Short mmCIF file of C-alpha atoms in Angstrom, two decimals:
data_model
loop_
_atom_site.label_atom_id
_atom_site.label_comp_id
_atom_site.label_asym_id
_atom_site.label_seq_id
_atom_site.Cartn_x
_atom_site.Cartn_y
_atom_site.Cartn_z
CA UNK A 1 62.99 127.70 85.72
CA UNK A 2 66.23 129.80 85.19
CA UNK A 3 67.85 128.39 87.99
CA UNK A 4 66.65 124.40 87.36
CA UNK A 5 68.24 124.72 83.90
CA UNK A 6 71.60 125.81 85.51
CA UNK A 7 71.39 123.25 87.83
CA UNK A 8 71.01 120.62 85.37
CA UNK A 9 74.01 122.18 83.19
CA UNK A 10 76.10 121.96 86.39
CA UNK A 11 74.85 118.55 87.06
CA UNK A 12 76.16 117.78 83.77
CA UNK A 13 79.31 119.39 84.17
CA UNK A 14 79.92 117.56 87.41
CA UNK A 15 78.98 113.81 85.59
CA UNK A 16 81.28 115.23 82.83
CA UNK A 17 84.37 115.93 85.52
CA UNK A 18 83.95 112.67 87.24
CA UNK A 19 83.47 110.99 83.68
CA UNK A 20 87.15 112.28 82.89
CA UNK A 21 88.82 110.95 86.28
CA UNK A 22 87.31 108.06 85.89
CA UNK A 23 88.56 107.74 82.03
CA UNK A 24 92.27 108.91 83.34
CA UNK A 25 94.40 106.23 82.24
CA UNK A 26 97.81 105.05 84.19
CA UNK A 27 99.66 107.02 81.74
CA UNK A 28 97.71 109.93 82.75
CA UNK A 29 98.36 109.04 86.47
CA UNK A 30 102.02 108.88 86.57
CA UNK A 31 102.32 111.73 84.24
CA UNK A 32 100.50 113.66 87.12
CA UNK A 33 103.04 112.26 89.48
CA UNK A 34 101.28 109.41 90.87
CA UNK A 35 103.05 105.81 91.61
CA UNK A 36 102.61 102.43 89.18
CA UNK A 37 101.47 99.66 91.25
CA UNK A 38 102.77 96.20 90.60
CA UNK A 39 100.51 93.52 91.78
CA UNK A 40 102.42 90.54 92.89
CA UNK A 41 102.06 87.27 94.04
CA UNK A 42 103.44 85.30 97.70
CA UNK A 43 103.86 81.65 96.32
CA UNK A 44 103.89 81.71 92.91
CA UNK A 45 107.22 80.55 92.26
CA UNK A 46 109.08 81.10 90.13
CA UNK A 47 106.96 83.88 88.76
CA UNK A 48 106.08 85.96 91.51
CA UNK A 49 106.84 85.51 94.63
CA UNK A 50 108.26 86.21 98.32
CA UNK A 51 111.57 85.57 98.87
CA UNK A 52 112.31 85.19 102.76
CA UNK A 53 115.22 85.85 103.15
CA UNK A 54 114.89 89.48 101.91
CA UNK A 55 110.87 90.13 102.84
CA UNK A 56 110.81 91.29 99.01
CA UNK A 57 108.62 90.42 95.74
CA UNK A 58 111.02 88.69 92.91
CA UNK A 59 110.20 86.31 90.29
CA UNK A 60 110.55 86.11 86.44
CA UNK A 61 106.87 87.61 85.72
CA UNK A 62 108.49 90.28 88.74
CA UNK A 63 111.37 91.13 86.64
CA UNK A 64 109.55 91.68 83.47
CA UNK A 65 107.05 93.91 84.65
CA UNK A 66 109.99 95.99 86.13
CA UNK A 67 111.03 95.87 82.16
CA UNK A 68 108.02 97.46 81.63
CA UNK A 69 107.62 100.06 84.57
CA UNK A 70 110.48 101.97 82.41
CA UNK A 71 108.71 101.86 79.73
CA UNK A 72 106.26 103.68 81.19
CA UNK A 73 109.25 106.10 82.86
CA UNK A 74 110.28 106.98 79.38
CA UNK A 75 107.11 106.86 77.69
CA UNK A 76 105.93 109.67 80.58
CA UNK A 77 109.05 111.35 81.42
CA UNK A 78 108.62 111.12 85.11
CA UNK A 79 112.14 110.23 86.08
CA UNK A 80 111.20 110.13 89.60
CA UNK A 81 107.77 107.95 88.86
CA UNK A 82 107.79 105.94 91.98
CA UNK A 83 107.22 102.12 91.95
CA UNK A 84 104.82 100.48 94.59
CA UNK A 85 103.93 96.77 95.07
CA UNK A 86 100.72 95.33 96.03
CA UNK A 87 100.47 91.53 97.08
CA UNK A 88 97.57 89.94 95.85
CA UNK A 89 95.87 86.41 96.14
CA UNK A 90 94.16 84.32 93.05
CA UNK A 91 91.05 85.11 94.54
CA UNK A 92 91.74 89.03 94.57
CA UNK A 93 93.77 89.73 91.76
CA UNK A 94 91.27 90.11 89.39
CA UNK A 95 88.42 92.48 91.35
CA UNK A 96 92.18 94.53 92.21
CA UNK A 97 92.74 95.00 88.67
CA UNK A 98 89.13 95.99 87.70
CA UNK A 99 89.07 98.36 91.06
CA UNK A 100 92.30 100.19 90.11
CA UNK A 101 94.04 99.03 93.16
CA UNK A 102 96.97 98.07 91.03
CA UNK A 103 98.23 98.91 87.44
CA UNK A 104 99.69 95.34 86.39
CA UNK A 105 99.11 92.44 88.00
CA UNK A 106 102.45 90.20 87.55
CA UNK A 107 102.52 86.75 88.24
CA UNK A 108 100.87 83.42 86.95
CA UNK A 109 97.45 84.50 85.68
CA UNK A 110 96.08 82.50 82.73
CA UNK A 111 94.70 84.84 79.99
CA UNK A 112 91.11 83.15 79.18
CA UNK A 113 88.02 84.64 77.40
CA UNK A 114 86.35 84.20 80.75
CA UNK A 115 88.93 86.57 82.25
CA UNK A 116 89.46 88.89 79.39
CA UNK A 117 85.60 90.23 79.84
CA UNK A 118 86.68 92.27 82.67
CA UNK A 119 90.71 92.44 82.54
CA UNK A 120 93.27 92.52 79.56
CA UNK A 121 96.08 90.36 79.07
CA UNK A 122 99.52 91.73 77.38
CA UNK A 123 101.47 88.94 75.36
CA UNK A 124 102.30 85.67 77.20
CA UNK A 125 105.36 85.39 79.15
CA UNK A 126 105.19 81.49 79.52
CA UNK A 127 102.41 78.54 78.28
CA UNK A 128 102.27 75.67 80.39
CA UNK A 129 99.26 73.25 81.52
CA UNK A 130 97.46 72.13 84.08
CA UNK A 131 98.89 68.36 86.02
CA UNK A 132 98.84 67.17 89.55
CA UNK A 133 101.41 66.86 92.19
CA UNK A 134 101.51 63.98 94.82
CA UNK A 135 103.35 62.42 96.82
CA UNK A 136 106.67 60.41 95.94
CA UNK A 137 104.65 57.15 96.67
CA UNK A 138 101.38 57.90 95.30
CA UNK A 139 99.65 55.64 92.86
CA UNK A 140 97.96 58.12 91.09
CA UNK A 141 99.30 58.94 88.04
CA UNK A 142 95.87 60.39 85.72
CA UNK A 143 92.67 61.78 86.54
CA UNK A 144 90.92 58.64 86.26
CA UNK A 145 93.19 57.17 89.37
CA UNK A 146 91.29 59.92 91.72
CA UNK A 147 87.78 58.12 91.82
CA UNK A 148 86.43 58.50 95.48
CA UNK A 149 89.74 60.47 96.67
CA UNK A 150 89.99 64.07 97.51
CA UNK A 151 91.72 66.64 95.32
CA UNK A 152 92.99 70.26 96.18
CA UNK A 153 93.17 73.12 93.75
CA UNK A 154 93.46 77.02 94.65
CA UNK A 155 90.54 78.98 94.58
CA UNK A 156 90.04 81.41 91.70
CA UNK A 157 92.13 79.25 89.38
CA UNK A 158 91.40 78.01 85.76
CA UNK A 159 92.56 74.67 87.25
CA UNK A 160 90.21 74.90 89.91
CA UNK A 161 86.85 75.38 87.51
CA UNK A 162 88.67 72.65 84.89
CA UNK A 163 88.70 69.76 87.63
CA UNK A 164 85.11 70.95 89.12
CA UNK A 165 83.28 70.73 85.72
CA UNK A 166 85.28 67.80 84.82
CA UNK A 167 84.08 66.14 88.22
CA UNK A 168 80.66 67.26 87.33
CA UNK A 169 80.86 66.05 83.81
CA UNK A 170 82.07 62.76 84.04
CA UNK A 171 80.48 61.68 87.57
CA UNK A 172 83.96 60.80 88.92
CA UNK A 173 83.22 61.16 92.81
CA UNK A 174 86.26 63.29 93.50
CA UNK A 175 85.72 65.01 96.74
CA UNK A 176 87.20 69.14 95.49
CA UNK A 177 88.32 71.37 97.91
CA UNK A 178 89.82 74.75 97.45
CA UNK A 179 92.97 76.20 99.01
CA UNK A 180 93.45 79.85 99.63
CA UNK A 181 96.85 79.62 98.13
CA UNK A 182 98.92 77.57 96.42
CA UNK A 183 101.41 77.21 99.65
CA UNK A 184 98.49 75.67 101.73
CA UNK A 185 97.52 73.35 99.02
CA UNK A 186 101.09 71.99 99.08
CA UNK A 187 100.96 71.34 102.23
CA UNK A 188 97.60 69.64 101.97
CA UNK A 189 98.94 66.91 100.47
CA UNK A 190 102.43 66.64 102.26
CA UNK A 191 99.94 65.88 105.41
CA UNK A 192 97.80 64.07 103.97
CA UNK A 193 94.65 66.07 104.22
CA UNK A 194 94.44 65.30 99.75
CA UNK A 195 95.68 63.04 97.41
CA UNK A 196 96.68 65.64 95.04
CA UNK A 197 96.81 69.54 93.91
CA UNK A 198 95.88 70.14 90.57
CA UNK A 199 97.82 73.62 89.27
CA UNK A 200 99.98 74.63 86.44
CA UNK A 201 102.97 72.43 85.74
CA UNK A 202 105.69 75.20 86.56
CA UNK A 203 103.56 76.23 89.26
CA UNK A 204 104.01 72.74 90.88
CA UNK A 205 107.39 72.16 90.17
CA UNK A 206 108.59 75.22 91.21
CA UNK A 207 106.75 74.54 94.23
CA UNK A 208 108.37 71.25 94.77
CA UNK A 209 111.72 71.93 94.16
CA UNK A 210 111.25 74.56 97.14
CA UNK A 211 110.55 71.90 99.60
CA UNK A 212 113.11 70.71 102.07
CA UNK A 213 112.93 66.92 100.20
CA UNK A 214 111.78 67.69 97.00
CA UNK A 215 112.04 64.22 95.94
CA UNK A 216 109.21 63.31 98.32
CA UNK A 217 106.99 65.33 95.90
CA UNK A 218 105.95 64.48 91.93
CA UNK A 219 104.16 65.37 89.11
CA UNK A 220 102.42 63.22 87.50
CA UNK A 221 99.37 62.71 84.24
CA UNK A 222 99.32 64.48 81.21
CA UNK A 223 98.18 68.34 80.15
CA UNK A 224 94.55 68.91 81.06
CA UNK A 225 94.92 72.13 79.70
CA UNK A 226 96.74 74.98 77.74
CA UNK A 227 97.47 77.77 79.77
CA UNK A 228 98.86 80.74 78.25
CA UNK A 229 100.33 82.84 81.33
CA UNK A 230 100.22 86.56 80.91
CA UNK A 231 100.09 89.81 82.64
CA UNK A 232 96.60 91.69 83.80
CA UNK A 233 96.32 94.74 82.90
CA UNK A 234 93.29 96.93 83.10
CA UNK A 235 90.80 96.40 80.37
CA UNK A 236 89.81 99.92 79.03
CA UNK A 237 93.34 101.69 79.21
CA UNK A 238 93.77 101.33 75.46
CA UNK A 239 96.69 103.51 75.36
CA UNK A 240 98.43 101.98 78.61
CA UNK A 241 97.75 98.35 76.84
CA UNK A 242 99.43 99.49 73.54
CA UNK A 243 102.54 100.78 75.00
CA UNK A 244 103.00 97.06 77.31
CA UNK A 245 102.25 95.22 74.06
CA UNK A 246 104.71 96.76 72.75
CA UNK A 247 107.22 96.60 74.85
CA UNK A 248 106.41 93.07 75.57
CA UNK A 249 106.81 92.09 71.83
CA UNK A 250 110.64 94.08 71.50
CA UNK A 251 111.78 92.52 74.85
CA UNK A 252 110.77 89.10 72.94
CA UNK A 253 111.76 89.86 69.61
CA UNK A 254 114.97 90.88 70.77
CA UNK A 255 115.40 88.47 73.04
CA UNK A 256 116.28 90.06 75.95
CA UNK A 257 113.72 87.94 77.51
CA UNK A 258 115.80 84.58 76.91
CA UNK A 259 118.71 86.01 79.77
CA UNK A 260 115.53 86.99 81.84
CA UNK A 261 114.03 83.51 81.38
CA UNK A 262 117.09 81.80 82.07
CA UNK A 263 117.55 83.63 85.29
CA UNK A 264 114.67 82.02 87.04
CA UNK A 265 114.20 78.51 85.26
CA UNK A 266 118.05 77.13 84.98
CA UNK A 267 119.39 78.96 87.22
CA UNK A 268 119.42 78.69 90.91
CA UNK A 269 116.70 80.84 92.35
CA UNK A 270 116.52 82.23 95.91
CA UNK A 271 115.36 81.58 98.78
CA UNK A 272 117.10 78.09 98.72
CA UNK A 273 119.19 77.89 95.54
CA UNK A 274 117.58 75.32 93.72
CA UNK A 275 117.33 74.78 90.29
CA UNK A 276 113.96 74.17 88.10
CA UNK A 277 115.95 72.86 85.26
CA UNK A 278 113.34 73.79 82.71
CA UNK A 279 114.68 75.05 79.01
CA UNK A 280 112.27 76.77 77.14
CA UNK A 281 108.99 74.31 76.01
CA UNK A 282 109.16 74.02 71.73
CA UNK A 283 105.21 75.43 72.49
CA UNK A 284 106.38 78.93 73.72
CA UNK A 285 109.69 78.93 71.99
CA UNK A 286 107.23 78.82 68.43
CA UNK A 287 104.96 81.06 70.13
CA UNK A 288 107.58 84.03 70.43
CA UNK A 289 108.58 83.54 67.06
CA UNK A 290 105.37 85.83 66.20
CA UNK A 291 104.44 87.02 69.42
CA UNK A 292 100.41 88.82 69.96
CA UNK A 293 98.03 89.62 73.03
CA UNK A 294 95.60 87.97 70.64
CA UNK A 295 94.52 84.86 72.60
CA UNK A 296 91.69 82.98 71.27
CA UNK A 297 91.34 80.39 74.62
#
């Protein structure tokens, strides 16, 4: 009897130790020398992104999180805190979050209540909306123009689910397909293979402008949504979360994030030079007057 009551005090002990490396933090996991890992995108542009000419991750949501990796440097004091990147897909990024795979995930992620019951969001870098891109001679120009034609989204999207119930709702007969990425889906509808790709605004733009004859691309109907595009974080690392909010509100505040902004929307951008041309929307330029991670979509 002795020994079953030890062994169910050193059961306990054991739950107990696992319970406590499970709770470690990524505060607690660079302090002890381990690496941050920055999830990143391959076509999100310009948020996150590949560039080919170097083989490397860049992109405005890229260089903020970078803002934020010394943060955590000087929160920690590991000088030497290494900094690794993970690429990740709209259908992955989440479940890499929640696993632990990665510490931020930094690209074009729309923070959603949906979302936010297994992930947290930091303060929005950008707030855009969902349209649809076509081609240069297309005739559609709204929702209501797709009747009987076939639309692409990416899978894992808020796009994706707004178009499906929409579809569902409203018995429009739009044949929905899902791409794996947002590259494919371009090129969907450059050959033909769908009328149109519904995605963030930026997203498509940014896309387009990419293109070897970006003015055989456009994007056309109004908002079908508001997307408030933020960075994942994981959802019980209070402390980790407090010290990006943070951070995330001074770099706004003090607008250090207006240079940062301008560096990847009116600026030329790699891997071709070209130019997005878009200033800062009167939607997120009120929204940074107060910035908050308090999102009620």
């Amino acid at each position: 009897m002795i020994f079953r009551q030890w062994g169910i005090a050193l059961g306990a002990l054991g739950l107990s130790a696992l319970s406590c490396v499970s709770a470690a933090g990524v505060l607690d996991k660079v302090q002890a020398g381990g690496a941050l890992v920055i999830a990143h995108r391959e076509s999100s542009v310009p948020f996150s992104y590949i560039d080919t000419r170097s083989g490397k991750p860049v992109g405005y949501a890229l260089d903020l999180c970078l803002r934020l990796a010394e943060a955590v440097r000087k929160q920690t004091g590991r000088k030497d805190m290494k900094v690794e990147f993970l690429m990740v897909t709209p259908a992955n990024r989440m479940a890499v979050i929640e696993q632990g795979k990665a510490d931020m995930e930094c690209g074009s992620t729309t923070n959603n209540a949906q979302r936010r019951q297994t992930v947290a969001f930091t303060v929005p870098h950008f707030i855009t909306g969902a349209r649809m891109l076509v081609k240069a001679d297309s005739t559609i120009n709204a929702m209501e123009d797709l009747k009987g034609k076939k639309l692409v989204s990416t899978k894992g999207t808020s796009p994706m689910a707004l178009v499906t119930q929409a579809n569902r709702q409203r018995l429009m007969g739009i044949t929905i397909v899902e791409a794996p990425d947002h590259a494919r889906a371009l090129e969907m509808v450059e050959k033909g293979e769908a009328d149109a790709f519904v995605m963030d605004d930026v997203l498509l733009n940014g896309l387009a402008a990419a293109r070897p004859d970006p003015r055989a691309l456009k994007v056309v109907g109004k908002f079908l949504s508001t997307e408030p595009l933020a960075i994942m974080l994981p959802k019980a690392d209070t402390a980790f979360k407090k010290l990006v909010d943070e951070e995330m509100k001074r770099i706004i505040t003090s607008r250090e994030i207006h240079p940062i902004y301008e560096k990847w929307f009116l600026q030329p951008i790699p891997p071709n030079s070209t130019n997005l041309n878009l200033p800062i929307s009167y939607l997120l330029r009120d929204f940074w007057k107060y910035p908050t991670a308090d999102i009620l979509l």
